[in-house]
One Martini backbone bead per residue (centre of mass of N, CA, C, O) as a GRO file, in nm:
protein
  145
    1MET     BB    1   0.052   0.065  -0.015
    2SER     BB    2   0.305   0.264  -0.009
    3TYR     BB    3   0.334   0.280  -0.338
    4TYR     BB    4   0.101   0.483  -0.415
    5ILE     BB    5   0.228   0.756  -0.358
    6PRO     BB    6   0.464   0.754  -0.563
    7LEU     BB    7   0.281   0.699  -0.808
    8ALA     BB    8   0.113   0.958  -0.781
    9ILE     BB    9   0.347   1.153  -0.811
   10ILE     BB   10   0.449   1.057  -1.085
   11PHE     BB   11   0.182   1.099  -1.237
   12THR     BB   12   0.159   1.403  -1.181
   13ILE     BB   13   0.425   1.491  -1.309
   14PHE     BB   14   0.375   1.371  -1.588
   15SER     BB   15   0.113   1.529  -1.647
   16LEU     BB   16   0.239   1.809  -1.625
   17ILE     BB   17   0.451   1.778  -1.847
   18LEU     BB   18   0.253   1.708  -2.072
   19TYR     BB   19   0.086   1.967  -2.061
   20ILE     BB   20   0.318   2.168  -2.114
   21THR     BB   21   0.411   2.050  -2.384
   22ILE     BB   22   0.146   2.075  -2.542
   23ASN     BB   23   0.111   2.377  -2.503
   24TYR     BB   24   0.376   2.463  -2.636
   25LEU     BB   25   0.330   2.327  -2.917
   26ASN     BB   26   0.070   2.481  -2.987
   27LYS     BB   27   0.202   2.760  -2.995
   28LYS     BB   28   0.411   2.696  -3.213
   29LYS     BB   29   0.211   2.613  -3.430
   30TYR     BB   30   0.073   2.886  -3.446
   31ASN     BB   31   0.320   3.056  -3.517
   32PHE     BB   32   0.395   2.898  -3.780
   33SER     BB   33   0.112   2.937  -3.922
   34ASN     BB   34   0.156   3.246  -3.981
   35LEU     BB   35   0.331   3.187  -4.246
   36LEU     BB   36   0.063   3.095  -4.430
   37GLY     BB   37  -0.005   3.330  -4.557
   38ASN     BB   38   0.005   3.581  -4.822
   39LYS     BB   39   0.285   3.627  -4.746
   40ASN     BB   40   0.606   3.685  -4.797
   41ILE     BB   41   0.882   3.450  -4.810
   42SER     BB   42   1.231   3.407  -4.701
   43ILE     BB   43   1.513   3.232  -4.776
   44ILE     BB   44   1.840   3.269  -4.621
   45VAL     BB   45   2.161   3.217  -4.765
   46ALA     BB   46   2.510   3.196  -4.823
   47HIS     BB   47   2.507   2.915  -4.986
   48PRO     BB   48   2.515   2.677  -5.176
   49ASP     BB   49   2.329   2.399  -5.018
   50ASP     BB   50   2.191   2.522  -4.763
   51GLU     BB   51   1.894   2.477  -4.843
   52LEU     BB   52   1.915   2.163  -4.793
   53MET     BB   53   2.074   2.120  -4.525
   54PHE     BB   54   1.872   2.337  -4.349
   55PHE     BB   55   1.566   2.380  -4.525
   56PHE     BB   56   1.395   2.152  -4.651
   57PRO     BB   57   1.162   2.110  -4.445
   58THR     BB   58   1.059   2.402  -4.468
   59ILE     BB   59   1.013   2.415  -4.770
   60LYS     BB   60   0.820   2.177  -4.790
   61PHE     BB   61   0.606   2.290  -4.602
   62LEU     BB   62   0.550   2.549  -4.763
   63PHE     BB   63   0.474   2.410  -5.034
   64ASP     BB   64   0.228   2.251  -4.904
   65LYS     BB   65   0.080   2.534  -4.765
   66LYS     BB   66   0.171   2.735  -4.996
   67LYS     BB   67   0.216   2.963  -5.218
   68LYS     BB   68   0.480   2.969  -5.438
   69LYS     BB   69   0.477   3.281  -5.504
   70ASN     BB   70   0.556   3.339  -5.173
   71ILE     BB   71   0.840   3.193  -5.228
   72PHE     BB   72   1.179   3.253  -5.133
   73LEU     BB   73   1.529   3.269  -5.252
   74LEU     BB   74   1.841   3.363  -5.090
   75CYS     BB   75   2.175   3.395  -5.211
   76LEU     BB   76   2.467   3.563  -5.117
   77SER     BB   77   2.629   3.343  -5.283
   78ASN     BB   78   2.789   3.133  -5.543
   79GLY     BB   79   3.034   2.955  -5.443
   80ASN     BB   80   3.351   3.057  -5.557
   81TYR     BB   81   3.605   2.949  -5.399
   82TYR     BB   82   3.686   2.712  -5.637
   83GLY     BB   83   3.551   2.824  -5.923
   84TYR     BB   84   3.215   2.716  -5.917
   85GLY     BB   85   2.986   2.933  -5.938
   86ASN     BB   86   2.828   2.868  -6.201
   87ILE     BB   87   2.756   2.579  -6.125
   88ARG     BB   88   2.616   2.639  -5.850
   89GLU     BB   89   2.395   2.812  -5.966
   90GLN     BB   90   2.265   2.597  -6.149
   91GLU     BB   91   2.207   2.397  -5.923
   92LEU     BB   92   2.018   2.579  -5.761
   93TYR     BB   93   1.805   2.624  -5.979
   94LYS     BB   94   1.739   2.322  -6.016
   95VAL     BB   95   1.652   2.261  -5.729
   96TRP     BB   96   1.428   2.469  -5.706
   97SER     BB   97   1.264   2.351  -5.938
   98TYR     BB   98   1.243   2.053  -5.838
   99ILE     BB   99   1.093   2.140  -5.554
  100GLY     BB  100   0.888   2.395  -5.679
  101GLY     BB  101   1.007   2.654  -5.753
  102GLU     BB  102   1.010   2.966  -5.865
  103LYS     BB  103   1.233   3.101  -6.071
  104ASN     BB  104   1.189   3.419  -5.986
  105ASN     BB  105   1.244   3.332  -5.657
  106CYS     BB  106   1.553   3.293  -5.731
  107HIS     BB  107   1.844   3.431  -5.565
  108ILE     BB  108   2.179   3.531  -5.673
  109TRP     BB  109   2.465   3.659  -5.545
  110ASN     BB  110   2.755   3.849  -5.710
  111ASP     BB  111   2.935   4.001  -5.482
  112ASN     BB  112   3.243   4.131  -5.404
  113LYS     BB  113   3.169   4.174  -5.081
  114ILE     BB  114   3.025   3.856  -5.090
  115GLN     BB  115   3.228   3.615  -5.079
  116ASP     BB  116   3.337   3.316  -5.080
  117GLY     BB  117   3.498   3.239  -4.772
  118TRP     BB  118   3.744   3.413  -4.553
  119LEU     BB  119   3.576   3.663  -4.559
  120TYR     BB  120   3.460   3.962  -4.460
  121TRP     BB  121   3.135   4.065  -4.370
  122ASP     BB  122   2.942   4.340  -4.388
  123GLU     BB  123   2.667   4.393  -4.202
  124LYS     BB  124   2.556   4.662  -4.317
  125TYR     BB  125   2.556   4.576  -4.609
  126ILE     BB  126   2.374   4.330  -4.580
  127PHE     BB  127   2.134   4.473  -4.457
  128LYS     BB  128   2.075   4.658  -4.699
  129LEU     BB  129   2.032   4.438  -4.910
  130ILE     BB  130   1.800   4.290  -4.762
  131LYS     BB  131   1.612   4.527  -4.733
  132ASP     BB  132   1.580   4.584  -5.037
  133TYR     BB  133   1.475   4.303  -5.108
  134CYS     BB  134   1.220   4.311  -4.925
  135ILE     BB  135   1.095   4.551  -5.068
  136GLN     BB  136   1.091   4.453  -5.364
  137TYR     BB  137   0.932   4.159  -5.265
  138ASP     BB  138   0.753   4.183  -5.011
  139ILE     BB  139   0.891   4.087  -4.747
  140LYS     BB  140   0.782   3.963  -4.414
  141THR     BB  141   0.959   3.692  -4.401
  142ILE     BB  142   1.248   3.536  -4.248
  143CYS     BB  143   1.485   3.269  -4.305
  144ILE     BB  144   1.764   3.170  -4.108
  145PHE     BB  145   2.118   3.044  -4.029
   0.00000   0.00000   0.00000
């Protein structure tokens, strides 16, 4: 009979943890579902390949739930560190098209100030470029890594 009290305590603690977890996840689900409106959203990555390595589940979710015309991809460099920038650009456009993205919504910058490699990127310069990009394409939400 004495084991009923510890079992009741364990059950109560477990129930409380379960309640808190479910409540937390429901709030997160609601917050993420706010991305699904008619507003434009952009995934911003530094190099080609990042879109698949870090964002494919997010991109897939957005493509399944949102109009594709509202989903954008911005790649800050063409990945030319080893001299394959043109090839990597074409690969990125092909991947974007293959997974269902609209061709005109995939943008790759090839700016001398933000090249792939061990160079320092000026945050203020990047901020201005991204700000202008968001204004130009009416981007309301960005996802970055």
